[in-house]
Short mmCIF file of C-alpha atoms in Angstrom, two decimals:
data_model
loop_
_atom_site.label_atom_id
_atom_site.label_comp_id
_atom_site.label_asym_id
_atom_site.label_seq_id
_atom_site.Cartn_x
_atom_site.Cartn_y
_atom_site.Cartn_z
CA MET A 1 7.52 2.86 15.43
CA ALA A 2 10.68 4.14 13.95
CA ASP A 3 12.24 1.91 16.38
CA SER A 4 10.31 -1.16 14.83
CA ILE A 5 11.80 -0.04 11.31
CA PHE A 6 15.30 -0.02 12.70
CA ARG A 7 15.01 -3.33 14.41
CA LYS A 8 13.68 -4.94 11.30
CA LEU A 9 16.63 -3.65 9.24
CA ARG A 10 19.14 -4.42 12.01
CA ASP A 11 18.04 -8.08 12.68
CA GLY A 12 17.58 -8.84 8.94
CA GLY A 13 15.71 -11.73 7.77
CA GLU A 14 16.17 -15.50 8.70
CA GLU A 15 18.39 -17.75 6.76
CA GLY A 16 16.73 -18.81 3.56
CA GLU A 17 14.41 -15.70 3.58
CA LEU A 18 14.59 -12.62 1.57
CA ALA A 19 16.26 -9.63 2.96
CA PRO A 20 13.58 -7.05 4.56
CA ALA A 21 13.19 -4.13 2.32
CA LEU A 22 11.92 -0.67 3.06
CA THR A 23 10.73 1.98 0.71
CA ILE A 24 10.49 5.61 2.04
CA GLU A 25 8.08 7.59 0.04
CA GLU A 26 8.20 11.36 0.08
CA THR A 27 6.14 13.95 -1.93
CA VAL A 28 6.37 17.63 -2.96
CA VAL A 29 4.38 18.91 -0.01
CA SER A 30 6.55 16.70 2.32
CA PRO A 31 10.25 16.26 0.87
CA PHE A 32 11.64 14.53 4.01
CA ALA A 33 12.88 11.04 2.84
CA LEU A 34 16.42 12.11 3.10
CA ASP A 35 15.95 13.06 6.67
CA VAL A 36 14.58 9.43 7.46
CA SER A 37 17.10 7.76 5.47
CA CYS A 38 19.92 9.56 7.37
CA TYR A 39 18.17 8.72 10.70
CA LEU A 40 18.14 5.00 9.77
CA LEU A 41 21.66 5.23 8.35
CA ALA A 42 22.97 6.76 11.82
CA ASN A 43 21.17 4.21 13.94
CA LEU A 44 22.27 1.14 11.69
CA SER A 45 25.77 2.54 11.75
CA SER A 46 25.94 2.66 15.46
CA SER A 47 24.47 -0.77 15.86
CA ILE A 48 27.03 -2.28 13.59
CA LEU A 49 29.89 -0.67 15.40
CA ALA A 50 28.37 -1.88 18.68
CA GLY A 51 28.14 -5.31 17.39
CA LYS A 52 24.25 -5.45 17.91
CA SER A 53 23.43 -6.10 14.22
CA LYS A 54 23.33 -9.34 12.26
CA SER A 55 25.03 -7.33 9.46
CA GLU A 56 28.76 -6.43 9.97
CA GLY A 57 29.03 -3.97 7.35
CA LEU A 58 27.30 -1.39 5.22
CA VAL A 59 27.28 -0.50 1.71
CA LEU A 60 25.99 2.99 0.85
CA VAL A 61 24.86 3.76 -2.63
CA THR A 62 24.72 7.62 -3.34
CA PHE A 63 22.64 9.09 -6.04
CA SER A 64 21.05 12.50 -4.76
CA ARG A 65 23.99 13.45 -2.43
CA SER A 66 27.86 13.31 -2.46
CA PRO A 67 29.75 10.77 -0.37
CA SER A 68 31.01 13.87 1.64
CA PHE A 69 27.68 14.68 2.60
CA TYR A 70 26.93 11.56 4.40
CA LEU A 71 30.31 11.20 5.77
CA GLN A 72 30.00 14.59 7.44
CA PHE A 73 26.49 13.59 8.70
CA LEU A 74 27.90 10.42 10.60
CA LYS A 75 30.66 12.56 11.69
CA GLN A 76 27.99 14.94 13.47
CA LYS A 77 26.46 11.85 14.81
CA GLY A 78 29.78 10.93 16.65
CA ILE A 79 30.46 8.26 14.18
CA VAL A 80 33.95 8.70 12.87
CA VAL A 81 34.39 7.31 9.36
CA SER A 82 38.06 7.00 8.20
CA SER A 83 39.70 5.57 5.22
CA SER A 84 40.70 2.54 7.46
CA SER A 85 37.21 1.66 8.42
CA LYS A 86 36.22 -1.89 7.89
CA TRP A 87 32.55 -1.77 8.29
CA ILE A 88 31.38 0.85 5.59
CA ARG A 89 31.73 1.30 2.08
CA VAL A 90 30.43 3.93 -0.27
CA LEU A 91 29.56 3.52 -3.92
CA ASP A 92 29.69 6.93 -5.52
CA CYS A 93 26.79 7.22 -8.20
CA TYR A 94 26.46 11.05 -7.84
CA THR A 95 29.97 12.34 -8.91
CA ASP A 96 29.92 11.21 -12.53
CA PRO A 97 26.85 8.84 -13.08
CA LEU A 98 27.19 8.99 -16.89
CA GLY A 99 31.03 8.79 -17.19
CA TRP A 100 31.76 12.34 -18.56
CA ILE A 101 34.65 12.99 -16.44
CA ASP A 102 37.82 11.67 -17.44
CA GLN A 103 38.75 9.41 -14.46
CA PRO A 104 39.08 5.84 -14.28
CA SER A 105 35.99 4.01 -13.48
CA THR A 106 37.47 2.27 -10.53
CA GLY A 107 39.07 5.36 -9.38
CA VAL A 108 39.05 6.20 -5.55
CA THR A 109 37.63 9.68 -4.66
CA GLU A 110 37.96 9.73 -0.91
CA GLY A 111 40.41 7.33 0.87
CA PRO A 112 42.12 4.28 -0.50
CA SER A 113 38.91 1.94 -0.28
CA LEU A 114 36.21 3.84 1.48
CA VAL A 115 34.55 5.41 -1.45
CA LYS A 116 34.54 3.91 -4.99
CA LEU A 117 33.08 5.78 -8.11
CA ASN A 118 30.54 4.12 -10.20
CA LYS A 119 30.51 5.83 -13.77
CA CYS A 120 27.56 4.12 -15.50
CA VAL A 121 24.29 3.86 -13.55
CA SER A 122 22.43 2.71 -16.56
CA ASP A 123 24.27 -0.85 -16.28
CA LEU A 124 22.48 -2.36 -13.47
CA LYS A 125 24.12 -5.35 -13.84
CA ARG A 126 27.55 -3.81 -13.16
CA LEU A 127 26.05 -1.78 -10.51
CA PHE A 128 24.94 -5.09 -8.88
CA SER A 129 28.27 -6.45 -8.98
CA SER A 130 29.80 -3.29 -7.59
CA VAL A 131 27.55 -3.52 -4.54
CA ILE A 132 28.18 -7.19 -3.79
CA ASP A 133 31.92 -6.57 -4.43
CA ALA A 134 31.93 -3.75 -1.85
CA GLY A 135 30.18 -5.86 0.74
CA ARG A 136 32.63 -8.70 0.23
CA GLU A 137 35.63 -6.40 0.72
CA MET A 138 34.26 -5.93 4.28
CA VAL A 139 32.81 -9.24 5.33
CA GLY A 140 34.30 -11.63 2.81
CA ASP A 141 32.86 -14.51 0.97
CA GLY A 142 31.42 -16.48 3.79
CA LYS A 143 28.07 -16.43 5.46
CA THR A 144 28.73 -12.97 7.23
CA ARG A 145 26.21 -10.41 6.01
CA PHE A 146 25.95 -6.68 5.23
CA SER A 147 23.26 -4.31 4.67
CA VAL A 148 22.66 -1.96 1.60
CA ALA A 149 21.37 1.57 1.85
CA ILE A 150 20.36 3.19 -1.48
CA ASP A 151 19.61 7.01 -1.01
CA SER A 152 17.34 7.33 -3.90
CA VAL A 153 16.04 5.18 -6.69
CA ASN A 154 14.75 8.19 -8.58
CA GLU A 155 17.95 8.67 -10.67
CA LEU A 156 17.90 4.72 -11.33
CA LEU A 157 14.31 5.22 -12.71
CA ARG A 158 15.55 8.12 -14.86
CA HIS A 159 18.25 6.19 -16.81
CA SER A 160 16.75 2.74 -16.70
CA SER A 161 13.32 0.94 -16.93
CA MET A 162 11.17 0.00 -14.22
CA PRO A 163 11.40 -3.82 -14.91
CA LEU A 164 15.32 -3.58 -14.82
CA VAL A 165 15.21 -1.39 -11.43
CA SER A 166 12.99 -3.85 -9.64
CA GLY A 167 15.13 -6.79 -10.85
CA LEU A 168 18.22 -5.08 -9.26
CA LEU A 169 16.50 -4.68 -6.00
CA THR A 170 15.01 -8.19 -6.17
CA ASP A 171 18.40 -9.54 -6.83
CA LEU A 172 19.93 -7.46 -3.95
CA ARG A 173 17.03 -8.78 -1.60
CA SER A 174 17.72 -12.50 -2.63
CA HIS A 175 21.50 -12.39 -2.26
CA ALA A 176 22.49 -14.65 0.64
CA GLN A 177 24.92 -12.16 1.98
CA VAL A 178 22.42 -9.14 2.05
CA SER A 179 20.90 -8.67 5.43
CA SER A 180 18.50 -5.78 4.87
CA LEU A 181 17.91 -3.10 2.35
CA PHE A 182 16.28 0.23 2.13
CA TRP A 183 15.64 3.31 -0.49
CA SER A 184 13.79 6.35 -0.92
CA LEU A 185 11.47 7.43 -3.68
CA ASN A 186 9.73 10.50 -4.50
CA THR A 187 6.23 9.47 -5.76
CA ASP A 188 5.36 12.71 -7.53
CA LEU A 189 7.87 11.87 -10.16
CA HIS A 190 6.67 8.63 -11.21
CA GLN A 191 3.56 6.97 -12.49
CA GLU A 192 1.31 4.97 -9.99
CA LYS A 193 2.46 1.68 -11.50
CA VAL A 194 5.91 2.42 -10.65
CA THR A 195 5.14 3.06 -7.01
CA ASN A 196 3.04 -0.11 -6.60
CA ALA A 197 5.80 -2.15 -8.23
CA LEU A 198 8.47 -0.81 -5.51
CA GLU A 199 5.87 -1.29 -2.90
CA TYR A 200 5.31 -4.91 -3.90
CA ILE A 201 9.15 -5.66 -3.57
CA SER A 202 9.48 -3.97 -0.07
CA THR A 203 8.21 -5.60 2.97
CA MET A 204 7.87 -2.03 4.66
CA LYS A 205 6.51 1.19 3.30
CA ALA A 206 6.88 4.51 4.99
CA ASN A 207 5.37 7.59 4.12
CA LEU A 208 5.15 11.31 5.41
CA GLU A 209 1.99 13.06 5.54
CA PRO A 210 2.11 16.89 6.25
CA PHE A 211 -0.40 18.30 8.90
CA CYS A 212 -1.48 21.08 6.73
CA PRO A 213 -1.25 20.32 3.12
CA SER A 214 -1.60 23.25 0.54
CA PRO A 215 -5.28 23.84 -0.36
CA ASP A 216 -4.58 25.45 -3.47
CA GLY A 217 -2.77 22.46 -4.97
CA LYS A 218 0.61 22.17 -6.21
CA ARG A 219 1.33 25.81 -6.82
CA ASN A 220 1.64 26.75 -3.36
CA ALA A 221 3.47 23.53 -2.37
CA LEU A 222 6.24 24.40 -4.75
CA GLU A 223 6.54 28.10 -3.47
CA ASN A 224 6.66 26.60 0.18
CA LEU A 225 9.59 24.46 -0.96
CA PHE A 226 11.92 27.56 -0.71
CA LEU A 227 10.82 28.44 2.77
CA ALA A 228 12.64 26.78 5.89
CA HIS A 229 11.88 23.48 7.32
CA GLN A 230 9.78 24.84 9.82
CA ASP A 231 6.91 25.37 7.35
CA PHE A 232 6.79 21.87 6.29
CA GLY A 233 8.46 20.25 9.01
CA LYS A 234 5.62 18.69 10.98
CA GLY A 235 3.15 15.90 10.09
CA ARG A 236 2.45 12.12 10.42
CA PHE A 237 4.79 9.40 9.73
CA HIS A 238 2.88 6.18 8.61
CA VAL A 239 4.49 2.78 8.22
CA ARG A 240 2.74 -0.43 6.88
CA PHE A 241 4.51 -3.79 7.79
CA LYS A 242 3.74 -6.76 5.51
CA LEU A 243 3.51 -9.92 8.03
CA ARG A 244 3.48 -13.53 7.44
CA LYS A 245 0.18 -14.98 6.00
CA GLY A 246 -0.69 -11.89 4.04
CA ARG A 247 -1.38 -9.77 7.27
CA VAL A 248 -0.65 -5.97 7.36
CA ARG A 249 0.12 -3.97 10.39
CA VAL A 250 -0.01 -0.20 10.08
CA MET A 251 1.60 2.29 12.74
CA SER A 252 1.76 6.07 12.70
CA GLU A 253 3.86 8.79 14.68
CA GLU A 254 4.10 12.46 14.52
CA TYR A 255 7.36 13.82 13.02
CA HIS A 256 9.17 17.30 13.35
CA VAL A 257 11.95 18.09 11.13
CA ASP A 258 14.32 20.70 12.24
CA GLN A 259 18.25 21.54 11.53
CA THR A 260 19.33 18.66 13.64
CA GLY A 261 17.08 16.04 11.73
CA ILE A 262 13.75 14.42 11.80
CA ASN A 263 12.47 13.80 15.47
CA LEU A 264 9.68 11.26 15.88
CA SER A 265 7.20 11.07 18.73
CA PRO A 266 4.06 8.86 19.40
CA ILE A 267 0.71 10.04 19.07
CA SER A 268 -2.69 9.48 21.10
CA SER A 269 -4.12 5.94 20.88
CA ALA A 270 -7.46 7.50 19.39
CA GLU A 271 -5.65 9.42 16.88
CA SER A 272 -3.31 6.63 15.83
CA VAL A 273 -6.48 4.31 15.23
CA ILE A 274 -8.03 6.99 12.92
CA ALA A 275 -4.78 7.34 11.01
CA ALA A 276 -4.32 3.56 10.81
CA THR A 277 -8.01 3.20 9.45
CA LYS A 278 -7.50 5.77 6.81
CA SER A 279 -4.34 4.23 5.42
CA LEU A 280 -6.20 0.86 4.99
CA ILE A 281 -8.92 2.64 2.83
CA PRO A 282 -8.48 1.75 -0.65
CA LYS A 283 -7.81 4.32 -3.45
CA VAL A 284 -11.11 4.53 -5.38
CA HIS A 285 -12.08 6.79 -8.00
CA PHE A 286 -15.67 7.18 -7.13
CA ASN A 287 -17.26 8.66 -3.83
CA LEU A 288 -18.77 5.98 -1.41
CA GLN A 289 -20.59 8.54 0.73
CA LEU A 290 -24.14 10.23 0.01
CA SER A 291 -24.49 13.90 0.21
CA GLU A 292 -27.50 15.36 1.90
CA LYS A 293 -29.42 15.93 -1.40
CA GLU A 294 -28.61 12.40 -2.42
CA ARG A 295 -29.81 10.95 0.65
CA VAL A 296 -33.07 13.01 0.46
CA GLU A 297 -33.70 12.02 -3.24
CA LYS A 298 -33.00 8.14 -2.32
CA GLU A 299 -35.57 8.26 0.34
CA LYS A 300 -38.14 9.42 -2.12
CA VAL A 301 -37.75 6.49 -4.30
CA VAL A 302 -40.47 4.23 -3.94
CA LEU A 303 -39.48 0.52 -4.16
CA PRO A 304 -41.70 -2.24 -6.12
CA PHE A 305 -42.16 -4.19 -2.96
CA GLU A 306 -43.37 -1.16 -0.83
CA HIS A 307 -47.20 -0.49 -0.25
CA GLN A 308 -48.08 2.88 -2.22
CA ASP A 309 -51.27 3.93 -0.54
CA HIS A 310 -49.79 6.64 1.39
CA GLY A 311 -49.52 5.00 4.77
CA LYS A 312 -52.91 3.64 4.68
CA SER A 313 -53.61 -0.03 5.53
CA THR A 314 -53.79 -2.21 2.63
CA GLU A 315 -54.73 -5.88 2.18
CA ILE A 316 -52.69 -7.93 -0.39
CA TYR A 317 -54.99 -10.38 -2.20
CA ASP A 318 -53.10 -13.93 -2.28
CA GLY A 319 -55.24 -15.40 -4.96
CA ARG A 320 -57.37 -17.64 -2.62
CA ARG A 321 -61.01 -17.09 -1.55
CA THR A 322 -61.29 -17.28 2.22
CA LEU A 323 -64.06 -17.61 4.55
CA ALA A 324 -63.20 -14.33 6.37
CA ASP A 325 -64.75 -12.35 3.41
CA GLY A 326 -68.05 -13.10 4.86
CA LYS A 327 -69.71 -12.79 1.65
CA THR A 328 -69.65 -16.31 0.14
CA GLU A 329 -68.59 -19.92 1.04
CA ALA A 330 -66.39 -22.05 -0.95
CA THR A 331 -68.42 -24.08 -3.42
CA PRO A 332 -67.57 -27.78 -3.36
CA LEU A 333 -66.19 -29.42 -6.60
CA SER A 334 -68.39 -31.63 -8.48
CA SER A 335 -67.43 -34.79 -10.14
CA GLY A 336 -67.54 -33.35 -13.59
CA GLU A 337 -65.61 -30.08 -13.02
CA LEU A 338 -63.28 -28.45 -10.77
CA GLN A 339 -64.09 -24.81 -10.05
CA ALA A 340 -61.84 -22.07 -8.70
CA ASP A 341 -63.48 -18.73 -8.05
CA VAL A 342 -61.91 -15.47 -7.42
CA VAL A 343 -63.92 -13.04 -5.55
CA SER A 344 -62.72 -9.51 -4.82
CA SER A 345 -63.93 -6.94 -2.47
CA GLY A 346 -67.09 -5.42 -4.02
CA LYS A 347 -66.68 -7.52 -7.20
CA GLY A 348 -67.68 -10.80 -8.33
CA GLY A 349 -65.71 -13.03 -10.32
CA GLU A 350 -65.42 -16.65 -11.45
CA ILE A 351 -62.94 -19.02 -13.23
CA ILE A 352 -64.17 -22.29 -14.42
CA TYR A 353 -62.04 -25.07 -15.36
CA PHE A 354 -63.45 -27.87 -17.39
CA ARG A 355 -61.27 -31.26 -17.61
CA ASP A 356 -60.39 -32.74 -20.67
CA SER A 357 -61.78 -36.25 -19.77
CA ASP A 358 -62.92 -38.04 -16.83
CA ASP A 359 -59.34 -39.81 -16.76
CA GLU A 360 -58.04 -36.46 -15.38
CA HIS A 361 -57.94 -36.65 -11.71
CA PRO A 362 -58.23 -33.37 -9.72
CA ASP A 363 -55.00 -32.65 -7.45
CA SER A 364 -53.48 -36.07 -8.22
CA ASP A 365 -50.32 -36.92 -6.51
CA GLU A 366 -49.21 -39.28 -9.03
CA ASP A 367 -46.01 -38.48 -11.05
CA PRO A 368 -46.78 -38.47 -14.72
CA ASP A 369 -43.35 -39.73 -15.35
CA ASP A 370 -43.41 -42.35 -13.05
CA ASP A 371 -43.53 -45.13 -15.66
CA LEU A 372 -39.99 -43.81 -17.11
CA ASP A 373 -36.99 -46.04 -16.23
CA ILE A 374 -34.27 -43.12 -15.86
#
């Protein structure tokens, strides 16, 4: 399944379409979005170097970690990045995001052109121009494309409003030279409407679900954050793909995080179906299931159309006298009156109807409004 995400990002979108976008969601009990981002970063970098990707360059925008962290990570994966590398550019929004350090805004921190410092993360128009300019330094101004990786949008949302951040991501997706785009988000830090807005922009959503979430809530989860990855490093990795014509495909895998990174493995088919079904159930604020007590109380309710004679056979009177009663026969109608008798079991009853005049014909099939010309 992780390979499916990687292929979507590697192949990019068709000409004239928006670039594929991935949102990687993490929570307090499963804070491993960085591991997933590094996994995709390493695979995408290898694909670009091997010439197997539609994009020929990668722009990495760093907010939560320094550029040296990612360069060291790529080096550990056997991907050597030097100042002369023409396939990657790093936009440093981590070192001085608000411009408090007395350095030129276009200063170079590592290498002559590899890492560029961005000192105003709240100016999203300037940030957009910096990303596009960094990409064009690698691939030029033609039809050659590049990918964009944002390690975290939490810092962007801290300094800018949600409409501005969503506008930045949409502009990057719609740019003709951007092949693919992915970012990470901690859903516990933002309102649900923010999460929904970013999910709407993206074509893929990945989230991590731990095997054993803390039963006591957030308190134990925060305590466990200080423990090693082995305490929180196992769970389910769910991905939802938006397909054409409104279709959705959900896939799941098991993940295990250790010191080498995140490792993904397939789960059994039965468990995969259950996991996919659970992820498709909408989140509602009421319970759709009945408890045993509620079920018993529901069965005791007598509905209006049910017989209420405690299981005994009951004959329902239909308003007509029948010969099956064996008590009396139907009385023929005379010319002067129309009679309709109602006889119930054990009781005699009679309803007599007198016509207003002899002109009124009983059971007439004539339409009284037949003379109207409509």
